[in-house]
Amino acid sequence: MDFRFAPEENAFRTELREFLAAELPASWEGWEALETPPPEHEGFAHQFRRRLVEKGWFGMAWPREFGGQNASIMRQMVFNEEMAYHRAPTGFSMGLAWVGPALMLFGTPEQKQRYLPPIVHDEEEWCTLYSEPGAGSDLAALQTRAERDGDEYVINGQKIWTSGGHRARLGWLAARTDPAAPKHKGISMFVVEMDRPGISIRPLVNMAKMHEFNEVFFDNVRIPASNLVGEENRGWYQLAVALDFERTSVADTSGYRRLIDDLASYAREHRDRIARPRRLQVVERLIEIEAATALAYRVGWLQSQGKVPNYEASLVKTFGAELGQRVALTGVNLLGLRGQLERGDRWAPLHGRVARLYAFFVSSTIAGGTSEVNRSVIATRGLGLPRE
Ligand SMILES: Cc1cc2nc3c(=O)[nH]c(=O)nc-3n(C[C@H](O)[C@H](O)[C@H](O)COP(=O)(O)OP(=O)(O)OC[C@H]3O[C@@H](n4cnc5c(N)ncnc54)[C@H](O)[C@@H]3O)c2cc1C
């Protein structure tokens, strides 16, 4: 088994580092430390993504017919690693991560032509409309209705925790089309334009004081029947495949590695202030990050072989999400009381990043399927254990 990257992948990594050194301002600190990104940063992030699009790096692993470069999955992974390590403002695109891949598998030729190129050109943002107040882990219990009426469907119901719903132009919606069928068999997937009459969006602010997710209400929202993706009432299968794409894209070990490097450099500078046991926690996290990286590479390799990872994706998601929480806790322990200071305070170490991440990562073991649910997936699909 050869764990090395190919020479062309290493050359690409060097190219990316040179690009980032030239494009990111010397004072660039990255997004996650910011409570509300100031408008000048949003403008910069937009310009930065335009540069990525020009280079053909946004969605590079997609087929050329949809605007991608047919790049290998490993090249895409090198790109993701370098962007995360340098905290580049790539944004997170649900379109690239799971809506697009699901449309490639299940969409009509017209849907592919209409929706895929704007994703790769970063022209349309998507949100994901799965969860409801009474349906999260038990997603098949969702109640939002889509009723056929001539050439249209009429949508009624409520979604919750819709990340980026306030920015998105398009929604990837799971709705019930046959209430009489067993719950997994009466669901269908749709594309919804988020500016349709009858849609209202209410913000939910998280404990890290960020407005990322929302409640979305549908009141007699009419969409063309051609917005149905795949077969009516077969949506659960499509949704499960899209969830596997989602779970492979959540863990970001390269970003953790950057935080550990920053903490190690802080510990070197303040050796008199930090007791040895607290310094050694950084070592434990480094070991775990190496293991998480190997798990993520394995999923990348499976994808490069044309396979859709399933329990392996849950493995990466569970370990990665819990590791993020441990990395943040290690940071809090290492920085001591000062670590609670926020960005803008002159005594705040590492720009107040650790306190923010500590609050932010609480949700990582819930988003994209909870750790408990992912462990059940590993138990049944990975080990063949009985469900009950
Ligand atoms: C940051 C963030 C972003 C999100 N973004 C989106 C989004 O964009 N779109 C979207 O649709 N949703 C989104 N979600 C919602 C997310 O998918 C759900 O929160 C998640 O699936 C859990 O559902 P729930 O909140 O209803 O919790 P519940 O399902 O009510 O779970 C509550 C607790 O019970 C446990 N539990 C439930 N069932 C079982 C079981 N069978 N076995 C063992 N334990 C169980 C859970 O693990 C959890 O600890 C987001 C959530 C977060 C935190």
mmCIF file of N, CA and C and ligand atoms in Angstrom, residues 94 127-133 135-138 160-163 213 363-364 366-373 376, ligand 1:
data_model
loop_
_atom_site.group_PDB
_atom_site.id
_atom_site.type_symbol
_atom_site.label_atom_id
_atom_site.label_comp_id
_atom_site.label_asym_id
_atom_site.label_seq_id
_atom_site.Cartn_x
_atom_site.Cartn_y
_atom_site.Cartn_z
ATOM 1 N N MET A 94 -23.316 23.765 -0.710
ATOM 2 C CA MET A 94 -24.099 22.523 -0.673
ATOM 3 C C MET A 94 -24.328 22.023 -2.094
ATOM 4 N N CYS A 127 -29.819 25.647 -0.644
ATOM 5 C CA CYS A 127 -29.982 25.219 0.734
ATOM 6 C C CYS A 127 -30.657 23.846 0.732
ATOM 7 N N THR A 128 -30.621 23.184 1.886
ATOM 8 C CA THR A 128 -31.137 21.817 2.010
ATOM 9 C C THR A 128 -32.344 21.814 2.932
ATOM 10 N N LEU A 129 -33.494 21.400 2.411
ATOM 11 C CA LEU A 129 -34.757 21.469 3.158
ATOM 12 C C LEU A 129 -35.203 20.058 3.512
ATOM 13 N N TYR A 130 -34.559 19.470 4.540
ATOM 14 C CA TYR A 130 -34.940 18.144 5.017
ATOM 15 C C TYR A 130 -35.669 18.251 6.367
ATOM 16 N N SER A 131 -34.945 18.739 7.386
ATOM 17 C CA SER A 131 -35.411 18.644 8.778
ATOM 18 C C SER A 131 -36.679 19.444 9.022
ATOM 19 N N GLU A 132 -37.490 18.903 9.946
ATOM 20 C CA GLU A 132 -38.720 19.584 10.383
ATOM 21 C C GLU A 132 -38.759 19.530 11.905
ATOM 22 N N PRO A 133 -39.648 20.312 12.527
ATOM 23 C CA PRO A 133 -39.695 20.265 13.996
ATOM 24 C C PRO A 133 -39.923 18.842 14.527
ATOM 25 N N ALA A 135 -39.186 15.981 12.699
ATOM 26 C CA ALA A 135 -38.449 15.002 11.880
ATOM 27 C C ALA A 135 -37.003 15.442 11.706
ATOM 28 N N GLY A 136 -36.107 14.795 12.446
ATOM 29 C CA GLY A 136 -34.674 15.083 12.328
ATOM 30 C C GLY A 136 -33.960 13.770 12.094
ATOM 31 N N SER A 137 -33.613 13.099 13.192
ATOM 32 C CA SER A 137 -33.001 11.753 13.052
ATOM 33 C C SER A 137 -33.975 10.828 12.331
ATOM 34 N N ASP A 138 -35.247 10.935 12.704
ATOM 35 C CA ASP A 138 -36.263 10.118 12.033
ATOM 36 C C ASP A 138 -36.817 10.925 10.853
ATOM 37 N N ILE A 160 -36.945 23.275 9.249
ATOM 38 C CA ILE A 160 -36.184 23.959 10.308
ATOM 39 C C ILE A 160 -34.697 23.627 10.161
ATOM 40 N N TRP A 161 -33.859 24.455 10.776
ATOM 41 C CA TRP A 161 -32.389 24.321 10.735
ATOM 42 C C TRP A 161 -31.871 24.434 9.304
ATOM 43 N N THR A 162 -32.534 25.233 8.482
ATOM 44 C CA THR A 162 -32.132 25.329 7.069
ATOM 45 C C THR A 162 -30.915 26.252 6.959
ATOM 46 N N SER A 163 -29.727 25.654 6.866
ATOM 47 C CA SER A 163 -28.492 26.455 6.799
ATOM 48 C C SER A 163 -28.474 27.261 5.507
ATOM 49 N N PHE A 213 -28.598 29.332 10.389
ATOM 50 C CA PHE A 213 -29.765 28.562 9.969
ATOM 51 C C PHE A 213 -31.088 29.280 10.239
ATOM 52 N N SER A 363 -22.452 21.951 17.758
ATOM 53 C CA SER A 363 -23.452 21.467 16.795
ATOM 54 C C SER A 363 -22.898 20.433 15.829
ATOM 55 N N SER A 364 -21.565 20.221 15.827
ATOM 56 C CA SER A 364 -21.011 19.365 14.766
ATOM 57 C C SER A 364 -21.434 17.903 14.931
ATOM 58 N N ILE A 366 -24.346 17.050 15.719
ATOM 59 C CA ILE A 366 -25.792 17.005 15.408
ATOM 60 C C ILE A 366 -25.998 17.184 13.900
ATOM 61 N N ALA A 367 -25.303 18.199 13.327
ATOM 62 C CA ALA A 367 -25.498 18.521 11.903
ATOM 63 C C ALA A 367 -25.138 17.323 11.028
ATOM 64 N N GLY A 368 -25.910 17.140 9.956
ATOM 65 C CA GLY A 368 -25.604 16.061 9.005
ATOM 66 C C GLY A 368 -25.849 14.675 9.575
ATOM 67 N N GLY A 369 -26.687 14.586 10.616
ATOM 68 C CA GLY A 369 -26.942 13.295 11.273
ATOM 69 C C GLY A 369 -26.147 13.214 12.563
ATOM 70 N N THR A 370 -26.823 12.894 13.678
ATOM 71 C CA THR A 370 -26.142 12.910 14.976
ATOM 72 C C THR A 370 -25.149 11.737 15.081
ATOM 73 N N SER A 371 -24.259 11.860 16.054
ATOM 74 C CA SER A 371 -23.281 10.782 16.262
ATOM 75 C C SER A 371 -23.985 9.472 16.591
ATOM 76 N N GLU A 372 -25.083 9.557 17.354
ATOM 77 C CA GLU A 372 -25.796 8.313 17.717
ATOM 78 C C GLU A 372 -26.338 7.643 16.456
ATOM 79 N N VAL A 373 -26.942 8.448 15.576
ATOM 80 C CA VAL A 373 -27.529 7.892 14.358
ATOM 81 C C VAL A 373 -26.427 7.337 13.445
ATOM 82 N N SER A 376 -25.332 4.040 14.607
ATOM 83 C CA SER A 376 -26.274 2.980 14.211
ATOM 84 C C SER A 376 -26.012 2.548 12.776
HETATM 85 C C1 LIG B 1 -25.345 23.339 12.499
HETATM 86 C C2 LIG B 1 -26.509 22.591 11.929
HETATM 87 C C3 LIG B 1 -26.862 22.776 10.618
HETATM 88 C C4 LIG B 1 -27.951 22.094 10.080
HETATM 89 N N1 LIG B 1 -28.296 22.336 8.776
HETATM 90 C C5 LIG B 1 -29.389 21.719 8.263
HETATM 91 C C6 LIG B 1 -29.811 22.006 6.928
HETATM 92 O O1 LIG B 1 -29.205 22.811 6.228
HETATM 93 N N2 LIG B 1 -30.935 21.399 6.462
HETATM 94 C C7 LIG B 1 -31.644 20.499 7.211
HETATM 95 O O2 LIG B 1 -32.625 19.972 6.710
HETATM 96 N N3 LIG B 1 -31.263 20.201 8.482
HETATM 97 C C8 LIG B 1 -30.160 20.798 9.026
HETATM 98 N N4 LIG B 1 -29.786 20.526 10.320
HETATM 99 C C9 LIG B 1 -30.618 19.623 11.121
HETATM 100 C C10 LIG B 1 -29.955 18.295 11.472
HETATM 101 O O3 LIG B 1 -29.900 17.450 10.353
HETATM 102 C C11 LIG B 1 -30.785 17.701 12.624
HETATM 103 O O4 LIG B 1 -30.653 18.582 13.727
HETATM 104 C C12 LIG B 1 -30.288 16.339 13.006
HETATM 105 O O5 LIG B 1 -30.548 15.400 12.002
HETATM 106 C C13 LIG B 1 -30.937 15.849 14.334
HETATM 107 O O6 LIG B 1 -32.313 15.965 14.307
HETATM 108 P P1 LIG B 1 -33.100 16.703 15.490
HETATM 109 O O7 LIG B 1 -32.459 18.040 15.709
HETATM 110 O O8 LIG B 1 -34.527 16.683 15.152
HETATM 111 O O9 LIG B 1 -32.813 15.837 16.799
HETATM 112 P P2 LIG B 1 -33.579 14.520 17.225
HETATM 113 O O10 LIG B 1 -33.704 13.596 16.063
HETATM 114 O O11 LIG B 1 -34.823 14.910 17.948
HETATM 115 O O12 LIG B 1 -32.555 13.876 18.232
HETATM 116 C C14 LIG B 1 -32.448 14.256 19.608
HETATM 117 C C15 LIG B 1 -31.459 13.310 20.280
HETATM 118 O O13 LIG B 1 -31.974 11.960 20.257
HETATM 119 C C16 LIG B 1 -31.023 11.088 19.652
HETATM 120 N N5 LIG B 1 -31.685 10.069 18.837
HETATM 121 C C17 LIG B 1 -32.732 10.271 17.994
HETATM 122 N N6 LIG B 1 -33.049 9.104 17.376
HETATM 123 C C18 LIG B 1 -32.185 8.170 17.826
HETATM 124 C C19 LIG B 1 -32.011 6.780 17.557
HETATM 125 N N7 LIG B 1 -32.763 6.121 16.671
HETATM 126 N N8 LIG B 1 -30.993 6.127 18.201
HETATM 127 C C20 LIG B 1 -30.197 6.773 19.092
HETATM 128 N N9 LIG B 1 -30.347 8.100 19.399
HETATM 129 C C21 LIG B 1 -31.318 8.786 18.772
HETATM 130 C C22 LIG B 1 -30.193 11.971 18.755
HETATM 131 O O14 LIG B 1 -28.918 11.402 18.483
HETATM 132 C C23 LIG B 1 -30.094 13.256 19.578
HETATM 133 O O15 LIG B 1 -29.079 13.131 20.548
HETATM 134 C C24 LIG B 1 -28.705 21.200 10.879
HETATM 135 C C25 LIG B 1 -28.357 21.012 12.223
HETATM 136 C C26 LIG B 1 -27.286 21.703 12.755
HETATM 137 C C27 LIG B 1 -26.944 21.497 14.205
#
